[in-house]
Structure formats: C-alpha cells, structure tokens
CSV table of C-alpha atoms in Angstrom, one decimal:
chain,number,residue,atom,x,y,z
A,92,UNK,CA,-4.5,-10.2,-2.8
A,93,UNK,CA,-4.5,-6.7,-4.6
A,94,UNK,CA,-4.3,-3.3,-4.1
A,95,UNK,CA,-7.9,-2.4,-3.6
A,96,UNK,CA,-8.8,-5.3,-1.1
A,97,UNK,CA,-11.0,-3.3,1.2
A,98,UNK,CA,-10.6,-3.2,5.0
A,99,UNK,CA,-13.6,-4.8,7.0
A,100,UNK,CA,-16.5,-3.3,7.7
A,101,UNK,CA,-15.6,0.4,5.9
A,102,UNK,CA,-15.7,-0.3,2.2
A,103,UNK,CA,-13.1,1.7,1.3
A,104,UNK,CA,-9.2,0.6,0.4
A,105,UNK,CA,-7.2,-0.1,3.6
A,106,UNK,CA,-4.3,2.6,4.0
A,107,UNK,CA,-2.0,0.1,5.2
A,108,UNK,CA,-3.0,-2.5,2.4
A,109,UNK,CA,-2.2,-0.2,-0.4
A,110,UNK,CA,1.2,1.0,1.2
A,111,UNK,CA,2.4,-3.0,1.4
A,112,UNK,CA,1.5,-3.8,-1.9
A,113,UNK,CA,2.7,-0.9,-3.1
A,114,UNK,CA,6.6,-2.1,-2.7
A,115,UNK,CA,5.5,-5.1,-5.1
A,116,UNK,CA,6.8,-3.7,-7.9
A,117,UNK,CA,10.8,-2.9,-6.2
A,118,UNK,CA,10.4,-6.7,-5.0
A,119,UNK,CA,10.0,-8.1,-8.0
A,120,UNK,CA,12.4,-6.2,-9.3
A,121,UNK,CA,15.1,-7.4,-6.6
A,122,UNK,CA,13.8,-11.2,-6.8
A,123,UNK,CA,14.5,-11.1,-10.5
A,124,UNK,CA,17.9,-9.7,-10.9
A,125,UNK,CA,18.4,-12.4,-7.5
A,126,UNK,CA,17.1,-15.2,-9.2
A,127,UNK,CA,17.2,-14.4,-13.3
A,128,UNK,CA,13.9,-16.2,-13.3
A,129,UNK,CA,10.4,-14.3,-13.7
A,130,UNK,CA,8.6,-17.0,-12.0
A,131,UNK,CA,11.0,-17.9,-9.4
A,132,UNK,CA,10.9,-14.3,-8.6
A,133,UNK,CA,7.1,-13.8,-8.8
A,134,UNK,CA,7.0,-16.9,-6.2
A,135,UNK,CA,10.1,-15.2,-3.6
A,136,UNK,CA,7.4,-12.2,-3.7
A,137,UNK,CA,4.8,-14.4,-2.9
A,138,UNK,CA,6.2,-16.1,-0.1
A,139,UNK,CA,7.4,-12.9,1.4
A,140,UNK,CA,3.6,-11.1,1.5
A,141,UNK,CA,3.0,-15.0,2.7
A,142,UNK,CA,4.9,-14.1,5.7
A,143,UNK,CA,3.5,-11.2,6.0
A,144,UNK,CA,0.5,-11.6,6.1
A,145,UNK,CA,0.9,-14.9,9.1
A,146,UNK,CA,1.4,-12.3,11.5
A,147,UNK,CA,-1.0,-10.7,13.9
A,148,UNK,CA,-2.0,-7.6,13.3
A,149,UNK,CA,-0.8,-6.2,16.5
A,150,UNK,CA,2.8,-7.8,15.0
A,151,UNK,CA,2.5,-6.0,11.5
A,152,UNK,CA,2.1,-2.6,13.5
A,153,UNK,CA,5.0,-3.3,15.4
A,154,UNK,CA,7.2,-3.0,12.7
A,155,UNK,CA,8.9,0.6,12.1
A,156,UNK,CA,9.6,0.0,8.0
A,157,UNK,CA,7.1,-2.7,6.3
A,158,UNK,CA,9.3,-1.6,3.4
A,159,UNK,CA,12.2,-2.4,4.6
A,160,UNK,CA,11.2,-5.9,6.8
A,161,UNK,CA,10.1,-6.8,3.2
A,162,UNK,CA,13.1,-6.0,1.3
A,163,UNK,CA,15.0,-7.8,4.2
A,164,UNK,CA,12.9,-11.1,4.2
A,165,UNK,CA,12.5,-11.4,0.0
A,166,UNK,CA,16.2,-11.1,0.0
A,167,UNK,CA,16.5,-14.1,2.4
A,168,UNK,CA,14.0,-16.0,1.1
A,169,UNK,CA,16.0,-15.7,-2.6
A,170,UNK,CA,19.5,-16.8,-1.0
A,171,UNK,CA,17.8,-19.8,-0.2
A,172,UNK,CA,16.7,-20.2,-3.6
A,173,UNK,CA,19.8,-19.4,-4.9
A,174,UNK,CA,21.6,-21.8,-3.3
A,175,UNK,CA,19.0,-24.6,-4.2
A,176,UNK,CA,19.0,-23.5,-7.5
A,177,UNK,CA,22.8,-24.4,-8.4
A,178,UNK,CA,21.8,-27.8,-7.5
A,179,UNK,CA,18.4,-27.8,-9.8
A,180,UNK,CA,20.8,-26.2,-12.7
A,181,UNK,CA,23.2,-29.1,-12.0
A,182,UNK,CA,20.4,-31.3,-13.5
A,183,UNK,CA,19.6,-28.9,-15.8
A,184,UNK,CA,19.2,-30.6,-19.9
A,185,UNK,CA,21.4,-28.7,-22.0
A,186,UNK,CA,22.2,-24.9,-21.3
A,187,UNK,CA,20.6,-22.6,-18.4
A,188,UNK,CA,20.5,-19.1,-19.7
A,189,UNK,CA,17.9,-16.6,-17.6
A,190,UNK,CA,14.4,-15.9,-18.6
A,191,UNK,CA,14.6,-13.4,-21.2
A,192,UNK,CA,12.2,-10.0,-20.2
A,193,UNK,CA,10.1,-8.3,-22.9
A,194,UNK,CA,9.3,-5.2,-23.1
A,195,UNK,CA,5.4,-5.1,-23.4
A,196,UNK,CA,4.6,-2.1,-25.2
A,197,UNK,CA,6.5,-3.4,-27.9
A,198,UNK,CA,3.3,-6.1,-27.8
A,199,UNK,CA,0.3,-3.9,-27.5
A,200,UNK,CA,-2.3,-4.4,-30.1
A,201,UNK,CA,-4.2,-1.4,-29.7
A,202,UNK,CA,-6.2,-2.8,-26.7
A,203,UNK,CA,-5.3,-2.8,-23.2
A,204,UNK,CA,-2.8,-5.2,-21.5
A,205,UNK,CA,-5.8,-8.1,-20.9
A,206,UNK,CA,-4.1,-9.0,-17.6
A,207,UNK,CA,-2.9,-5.9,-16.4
A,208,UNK,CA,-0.9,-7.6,-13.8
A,209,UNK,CA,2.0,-9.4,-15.2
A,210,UNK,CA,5.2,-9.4,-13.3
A,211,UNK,CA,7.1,-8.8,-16.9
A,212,UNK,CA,5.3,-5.3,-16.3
A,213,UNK,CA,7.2,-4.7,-12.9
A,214,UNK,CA,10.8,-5.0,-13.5
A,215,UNK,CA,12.9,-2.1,-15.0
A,216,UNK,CA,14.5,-2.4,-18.3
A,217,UNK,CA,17.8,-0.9,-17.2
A,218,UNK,CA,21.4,-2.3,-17.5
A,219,UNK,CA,21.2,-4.4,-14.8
A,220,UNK,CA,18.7,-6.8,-16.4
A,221,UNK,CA,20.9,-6.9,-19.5
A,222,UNK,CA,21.3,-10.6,-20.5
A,223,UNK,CA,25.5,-10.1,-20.1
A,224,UNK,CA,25.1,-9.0,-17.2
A,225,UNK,CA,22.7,-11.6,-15.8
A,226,UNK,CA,25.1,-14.4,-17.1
A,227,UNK,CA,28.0,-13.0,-15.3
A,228,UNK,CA,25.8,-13.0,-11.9
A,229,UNK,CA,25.0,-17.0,-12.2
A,230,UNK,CA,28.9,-17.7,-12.2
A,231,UNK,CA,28.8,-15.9,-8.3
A,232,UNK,CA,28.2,-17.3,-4.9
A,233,UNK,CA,25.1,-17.0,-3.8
A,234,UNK,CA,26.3,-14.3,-1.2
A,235,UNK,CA,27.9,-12.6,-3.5
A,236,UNK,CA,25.1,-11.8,-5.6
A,237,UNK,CA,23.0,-10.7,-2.9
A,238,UNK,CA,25.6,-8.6,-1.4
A,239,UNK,CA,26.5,-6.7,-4.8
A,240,UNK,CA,23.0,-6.5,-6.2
A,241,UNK,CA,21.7,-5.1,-3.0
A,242,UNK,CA,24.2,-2.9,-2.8
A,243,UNK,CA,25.7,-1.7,-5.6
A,244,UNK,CA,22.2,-1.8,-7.6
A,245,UNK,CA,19.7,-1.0,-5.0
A,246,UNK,CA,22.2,0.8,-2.7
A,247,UNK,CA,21.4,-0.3,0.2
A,248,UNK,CA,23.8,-0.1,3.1
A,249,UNK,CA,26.5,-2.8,4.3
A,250,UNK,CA,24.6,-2.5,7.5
A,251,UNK,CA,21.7,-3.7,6.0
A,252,UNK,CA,23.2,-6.1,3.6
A,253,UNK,CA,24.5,-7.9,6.4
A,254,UNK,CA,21.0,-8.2,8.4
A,255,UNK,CA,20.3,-10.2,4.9
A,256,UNK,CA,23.2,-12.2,4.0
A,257,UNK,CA,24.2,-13.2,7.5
A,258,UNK,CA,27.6,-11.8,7.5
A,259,UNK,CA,29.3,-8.6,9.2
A,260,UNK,CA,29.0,-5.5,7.2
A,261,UNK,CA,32.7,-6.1,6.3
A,262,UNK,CA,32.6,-9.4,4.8
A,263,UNK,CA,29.5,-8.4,2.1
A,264,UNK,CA,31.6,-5.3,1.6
A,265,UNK,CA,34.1,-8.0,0.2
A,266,UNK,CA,31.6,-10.1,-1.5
A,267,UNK,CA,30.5,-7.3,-3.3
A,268,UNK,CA,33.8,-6.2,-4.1
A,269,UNK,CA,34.5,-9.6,-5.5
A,270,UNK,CA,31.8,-9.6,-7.5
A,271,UNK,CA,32.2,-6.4,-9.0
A,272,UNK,CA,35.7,-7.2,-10.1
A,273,UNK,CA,33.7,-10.4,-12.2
A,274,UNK,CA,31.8,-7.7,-13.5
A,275,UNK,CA,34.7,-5.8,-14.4
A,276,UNK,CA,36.4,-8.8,-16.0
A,277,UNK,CA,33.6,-10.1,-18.3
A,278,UNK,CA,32.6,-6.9,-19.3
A,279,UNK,CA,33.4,-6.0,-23.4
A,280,UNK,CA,32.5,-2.4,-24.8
A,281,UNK,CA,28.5,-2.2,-24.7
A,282,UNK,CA,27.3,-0.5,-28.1
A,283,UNK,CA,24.7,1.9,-27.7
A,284,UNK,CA,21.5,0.3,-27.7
A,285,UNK,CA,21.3,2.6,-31.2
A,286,UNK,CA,24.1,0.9,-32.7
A,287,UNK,CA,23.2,-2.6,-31.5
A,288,UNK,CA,20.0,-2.3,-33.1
A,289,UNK,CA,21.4,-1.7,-36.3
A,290,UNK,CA,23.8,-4.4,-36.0
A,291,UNK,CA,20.9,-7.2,-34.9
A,292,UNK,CA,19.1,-5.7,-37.7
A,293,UNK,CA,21.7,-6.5,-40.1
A,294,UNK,CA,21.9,-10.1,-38.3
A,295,UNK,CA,18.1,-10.2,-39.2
A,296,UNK,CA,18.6,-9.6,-42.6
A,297,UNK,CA,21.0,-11.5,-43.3
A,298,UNK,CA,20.1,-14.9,-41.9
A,299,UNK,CA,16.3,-14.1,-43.6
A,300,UNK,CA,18.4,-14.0,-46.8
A,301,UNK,CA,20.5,-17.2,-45.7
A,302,UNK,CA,23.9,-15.2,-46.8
A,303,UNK,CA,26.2,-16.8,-44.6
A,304,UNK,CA,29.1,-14.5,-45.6
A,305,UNK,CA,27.4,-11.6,-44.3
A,306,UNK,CA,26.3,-13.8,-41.1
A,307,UNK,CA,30.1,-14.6,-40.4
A,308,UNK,CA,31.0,-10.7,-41.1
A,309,UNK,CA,28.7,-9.7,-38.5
A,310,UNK,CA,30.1,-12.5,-35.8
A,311,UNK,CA,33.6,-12.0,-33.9
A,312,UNK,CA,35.5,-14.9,-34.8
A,313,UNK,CA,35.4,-16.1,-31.2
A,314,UNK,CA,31.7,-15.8,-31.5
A,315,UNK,CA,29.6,-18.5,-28.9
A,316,UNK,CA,25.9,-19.3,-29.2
A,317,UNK,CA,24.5,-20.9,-26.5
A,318,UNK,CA,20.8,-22.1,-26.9
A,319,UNK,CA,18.3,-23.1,-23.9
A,320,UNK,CA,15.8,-25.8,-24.4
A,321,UNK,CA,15.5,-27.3,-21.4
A,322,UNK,CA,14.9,-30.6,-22.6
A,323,UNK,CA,11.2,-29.9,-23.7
A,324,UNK,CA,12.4,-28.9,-27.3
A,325,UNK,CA,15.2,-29.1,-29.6
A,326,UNK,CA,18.3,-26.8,-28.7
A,327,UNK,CA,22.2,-27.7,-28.9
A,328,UNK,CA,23.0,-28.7,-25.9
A,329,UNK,CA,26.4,-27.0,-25.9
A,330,UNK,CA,27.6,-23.9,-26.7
A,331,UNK,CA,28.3,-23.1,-30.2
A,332,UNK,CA,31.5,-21.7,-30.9
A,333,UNK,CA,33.2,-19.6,-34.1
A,334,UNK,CA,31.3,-17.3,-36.4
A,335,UNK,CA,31.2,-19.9,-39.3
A,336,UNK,CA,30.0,-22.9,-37.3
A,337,UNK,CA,27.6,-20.6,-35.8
A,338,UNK,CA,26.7,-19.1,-39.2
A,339,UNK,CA,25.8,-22.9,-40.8
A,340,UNK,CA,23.7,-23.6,-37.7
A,341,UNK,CA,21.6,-20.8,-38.3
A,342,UNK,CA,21.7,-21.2,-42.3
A,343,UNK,CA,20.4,-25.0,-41.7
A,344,UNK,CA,17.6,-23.6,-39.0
A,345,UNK,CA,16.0,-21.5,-41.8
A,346,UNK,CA,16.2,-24.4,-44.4
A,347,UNK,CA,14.3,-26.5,-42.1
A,348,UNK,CA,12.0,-24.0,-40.6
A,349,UNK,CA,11.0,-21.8,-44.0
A,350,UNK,CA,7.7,-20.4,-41.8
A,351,UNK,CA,9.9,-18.9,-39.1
A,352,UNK,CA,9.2,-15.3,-38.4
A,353,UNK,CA,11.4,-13.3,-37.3
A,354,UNK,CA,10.7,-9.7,-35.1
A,355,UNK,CA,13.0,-7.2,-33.7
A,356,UNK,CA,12.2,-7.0,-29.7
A,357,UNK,CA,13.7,-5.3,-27.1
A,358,UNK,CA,15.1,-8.4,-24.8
A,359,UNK,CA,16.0,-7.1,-20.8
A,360,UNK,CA,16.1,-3.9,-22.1
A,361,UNK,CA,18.8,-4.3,-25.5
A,362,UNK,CA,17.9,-5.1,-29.1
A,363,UNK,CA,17.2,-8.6,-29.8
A,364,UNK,CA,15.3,-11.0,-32.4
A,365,UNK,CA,12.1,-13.3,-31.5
A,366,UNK,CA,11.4,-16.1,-33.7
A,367,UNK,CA,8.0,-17.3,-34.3
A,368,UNK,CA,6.2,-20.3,-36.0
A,369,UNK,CA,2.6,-19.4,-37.4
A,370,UNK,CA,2.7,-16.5,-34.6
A,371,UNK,CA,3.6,-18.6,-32.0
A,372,UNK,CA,7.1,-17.3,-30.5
A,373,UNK,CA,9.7,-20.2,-29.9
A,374,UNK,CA,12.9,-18.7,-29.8
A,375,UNK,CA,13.6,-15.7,-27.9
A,376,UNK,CA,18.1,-14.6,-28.6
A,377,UNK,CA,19.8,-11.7,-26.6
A,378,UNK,CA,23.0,-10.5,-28.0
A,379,UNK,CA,26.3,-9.1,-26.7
A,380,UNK,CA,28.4,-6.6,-28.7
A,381,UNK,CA,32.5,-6.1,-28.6
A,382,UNK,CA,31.7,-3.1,-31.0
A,383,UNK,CA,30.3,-3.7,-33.8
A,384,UNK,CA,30.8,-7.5,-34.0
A,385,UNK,CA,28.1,-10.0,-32.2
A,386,UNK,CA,30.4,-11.8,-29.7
A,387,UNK,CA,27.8,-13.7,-27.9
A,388,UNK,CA,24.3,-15.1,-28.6
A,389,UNK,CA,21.9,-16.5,-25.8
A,390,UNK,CA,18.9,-18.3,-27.4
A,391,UNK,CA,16.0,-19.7,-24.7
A,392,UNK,CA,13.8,-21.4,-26.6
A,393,UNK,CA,12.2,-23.6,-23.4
A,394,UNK,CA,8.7,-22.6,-23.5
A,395,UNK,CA,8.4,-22.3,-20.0
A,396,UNK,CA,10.5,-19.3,-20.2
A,397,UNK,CA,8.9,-18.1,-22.7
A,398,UNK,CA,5.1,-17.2,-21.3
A,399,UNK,CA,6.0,-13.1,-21.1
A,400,UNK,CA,6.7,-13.3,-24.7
A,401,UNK,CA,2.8,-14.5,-26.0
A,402,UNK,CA,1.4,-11.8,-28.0
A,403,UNK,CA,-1.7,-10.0,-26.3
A,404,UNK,CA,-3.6,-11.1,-29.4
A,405,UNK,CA,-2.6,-14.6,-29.2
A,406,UNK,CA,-5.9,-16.5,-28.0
A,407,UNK,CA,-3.8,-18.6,-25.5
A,408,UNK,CA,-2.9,-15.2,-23.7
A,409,UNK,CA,-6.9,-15.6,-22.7
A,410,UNK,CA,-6.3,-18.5,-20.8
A,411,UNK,CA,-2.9,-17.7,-19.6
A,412,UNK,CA,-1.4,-20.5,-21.2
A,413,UNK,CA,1.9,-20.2,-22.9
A,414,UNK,CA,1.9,-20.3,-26.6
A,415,UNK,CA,3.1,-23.9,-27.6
A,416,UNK,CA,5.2,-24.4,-31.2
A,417,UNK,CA,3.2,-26.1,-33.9
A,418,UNK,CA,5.0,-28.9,-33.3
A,419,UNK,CA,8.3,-30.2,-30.4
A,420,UNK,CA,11.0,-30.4,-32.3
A,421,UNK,CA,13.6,-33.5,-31.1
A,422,UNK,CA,16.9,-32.9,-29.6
A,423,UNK,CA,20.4,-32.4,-30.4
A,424,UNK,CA,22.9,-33.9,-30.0
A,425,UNK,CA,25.4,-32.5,-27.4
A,426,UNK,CA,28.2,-33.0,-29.9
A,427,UNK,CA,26.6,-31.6,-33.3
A,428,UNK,CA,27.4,-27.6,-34.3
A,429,UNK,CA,24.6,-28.3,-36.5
A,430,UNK,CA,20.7,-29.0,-36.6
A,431,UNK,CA,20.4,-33.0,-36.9
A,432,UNK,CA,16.8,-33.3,-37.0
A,433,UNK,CA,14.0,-30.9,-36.9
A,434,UNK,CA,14.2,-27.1,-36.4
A,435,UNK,CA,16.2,-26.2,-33.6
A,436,UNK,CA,16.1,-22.2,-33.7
C-alpha cells in the first residue's frame, strides 16, 4: 500500500489514493502521542487503512471527509488499545517508559534514508512528544488522553471528540480539563532546549570522566532515574532515587562497560544521550530539567524500542533488523541502586 499504487487500467496514480494516504503522516502522529509506542502506533494506522480499505467503493465515496472518518476511526481503534495496554503494562518486567523518537537527520551518513519510509520520519518533534510530557499522559484514563490530546493538541472540536470517545461533548470537555490540570501539576520549568543541551553535555562529560562530584552537582537532590529493559536486558527494575545513588550507578555502569560510547541526540524533540557498544546503540536516556538541575532521567534500553535508533550505516538497518548489543546483559535486582552484574546502562 503506497502512495503511487496506480488505479486499474490507467497507469497513472489514483487521485483518491494519494489523498488517503496522504493523511498518514497526521495519523501516525495522533496514534503515537495516543499510544507512546512507535509500533503500536504504526499498527492503529494500519488497521484503520485496514478498514478502509474493506469497504466497497461505492461506500468509500459515500463518505463527505475520508480525512476525518480516518481521524475518527484511528482514534477509536487506539482507545481500545489503550485500555488493553494498562493491562499488558501491568505485566510489564521492570519499568514502562514510552519509545524514545529520534530525530533522523541527526543519523544521516551522507546517503539517503535507505528505507525512506520509517514511521520515526512522520511524527513531529514538538513539545507534545517530549518524554515529560508523555509520562504524565500514561498516569490518565484512557478517555482522558484521547479527549485532551485530540483536543487540546490537534484541536479538534468537543463535537467531534465525543463521536470518538463515546461521551457527550460535555463530559470530554471535563476529561480534557482533568487532564490538563495533570499537566499543570507535573509540569517543572522546561529549560530551553539551548540550555538543556549544555546541561546534558555537561552530564556527558562528566560521567565519561567518572567524576561523580560533578555528576551529583548536575542532579537535583530529588533526582529519579528510571531505566526500561523490559526484561530482555539488564535495567534496575525500580526507579532510582537521589543524585548520589544515581551518580554511583552510573560511575559503576562505565567501570563495567569501558567500550560504551556515548552521543548527544535529540530524544522526542529535547537533548538527550545514546549509549552505544561497538556502534550498536543500547541505551537511549531523555532528561527533564527544574532549571538547571537534571530532575529526572528515563533510560529505555529494551531493544525492541530501540529499532528507530539503528544507524543508517549499521548493516542490520539492511535487513531491518534492530541492532542487538554485543552481548544481553543479566538483570537487576529490583532492590539494588547499583549494577550487580554486567553492564546495565
């Protein structure tokens, strides 16, 4: 299914064709900031051209705004998933943080993008991708986070919402408004993504250098670090709280890991760090700022999260396999503020 999928019989593009697949790129764009997962979302568009495409063509016609019958039946379709997902993240190993967006020209090797379709390269980089932001939209209700994030991100009207969420116009009007004032209570002061650079640059440097004084200088005191492993590598499996526990954990990761790399990227849009292991990536960490101090650390290092992050140059990109690390690191334990056993970045 693509964009230049000629009609029968004419040889040339079908009108209509290119028009539907045309709103691919704001679906996968709503899916994601739905579902914080990249694949989840690339499947909710999927299943909605799915549907699509199973009615007649005397059906299709019928409808006044393809645009907006897709909008209205990807947003259903991820409320289901939504609410199947709090169960699946209920069985979640360890910590669920969402899939961490690259930005791929920060990748480009001086050849072209070899697949030229990745759904990484349809999502906008703007403040509502930013990892704080996402975090604080997995503690709402399903509803909720339809209802604000069709609204208040995509503006669409109550009247519309509704259609979506199966409520009257007035109750999403309410769910939105609760879920703003989460917003409102979990936001800190963003740094400009100038000053945050700077900041995760000095981060950089100093856990390169293993100077664990500057580490702790550059952490809030109430500082948490929550890793992501999924259970297919080694991550603590709780969060890791204070800026001197947090500083030891990452001094003992580069003790036991003395090949990791590590890059400044741009992670949903914000400065951030990518870890790799003879140029395989393995640990991709978002930060959050209270001004100048880190205050909160995500770290996904499951590998399945991690398949937007594979260099173009890597020769797995070829086959559109992930990048694996050299080796799966064990485990930690749930109870450990440090690295028992293997790297753990």
């Amino acid at each position: 299914m693509t964009e230049t999928t000629p009609a029968p019989g004419d040889g040339e593009p079908d009108p209509g064709l290119t028009l539907i697949m045309s709103e691919r790129r704001q679906l996968t764009n709503l899916a994601y900031r739905l579902l914080g997962s990249l694949a989840e979302a690339e499947d909710a568009v999927q299943e909605t051209y799915v549907r699509w495409y199973a009615m007649s063509r005397e059906e299709q016609e019928a409808i006044e705004s393809p645009g907006a019958w897709l909008t209205k039946v990807a947003g259903r379709i991820c409320l289901d998933l939504l609410g199947s997902a709090r169960a699946r993240r209920e069985r979640y190993v360890g910590e669920w943080v969402p899939e961490p967006l690259p930005d791929r020209t920060e990748w480009m090797s001086g050849r072209l993008d070899h697949g030229g379709g990745d759904p990484a390269d349809r999502v906008t980089l703007d403040e509502s991708v930013d990892m704080a932001f996402l975090v604080v939209l997995e503690s709402m209700t399903p509803a909720e986070r339809v209802s604000f994030i069709l609204h208040d991100v995509f503006r669409y009207p109550f009247t519309e919402v509704a259609t979506i969420v199966g409520r009257t116009p007035a109750a999403c009007r309410q769910l939105a408004s609760s879920a703003r004032r989460r917003i409102g209570a979990a936001r800190t002061s963003m740094a400009p993504a100038r000053g945050q650079a700077g900041v995760v640059r000095d981060f950089k440097q100093a856990w390169e250098a293993q100077d664990i004084a500057a580490l702790v200088g550059l952490l809030d005191p109430d500082a948490t670090m929550i890793a992501d492993g999924g259970g297919l590598v080694g991550a603590a499996l709780r969060p890791v709280s204070g800026s001197g526990l947090i500083a030891r954990y990452l001094i003992e990761i580069g003790i036991r890991a003395p090949g990791m790399t590590l890059l400044e990227r741009s992670v949903n849009g914000r400065p951030g760090l990518v870890a790799q292991i003879r140029g395989a990536t393995v640990t991709v960490a978002a930060f959050a700022l209270d001004g100048d101090r880190i205050t909160r650390i995500w770290a996904v290092r499951n590998p399945e999260k991690l398949r937007p992050w594979t260099p173009d140059d890597d020769p797995a990109a070829e086959s559109g396999r992930p990048a694996a690390p050299p080796a799966p690191a064990p485990l930690l334990s749930s109870d450990s503020a440090a690295p028992d056993r293997g790297p753990a970045v």
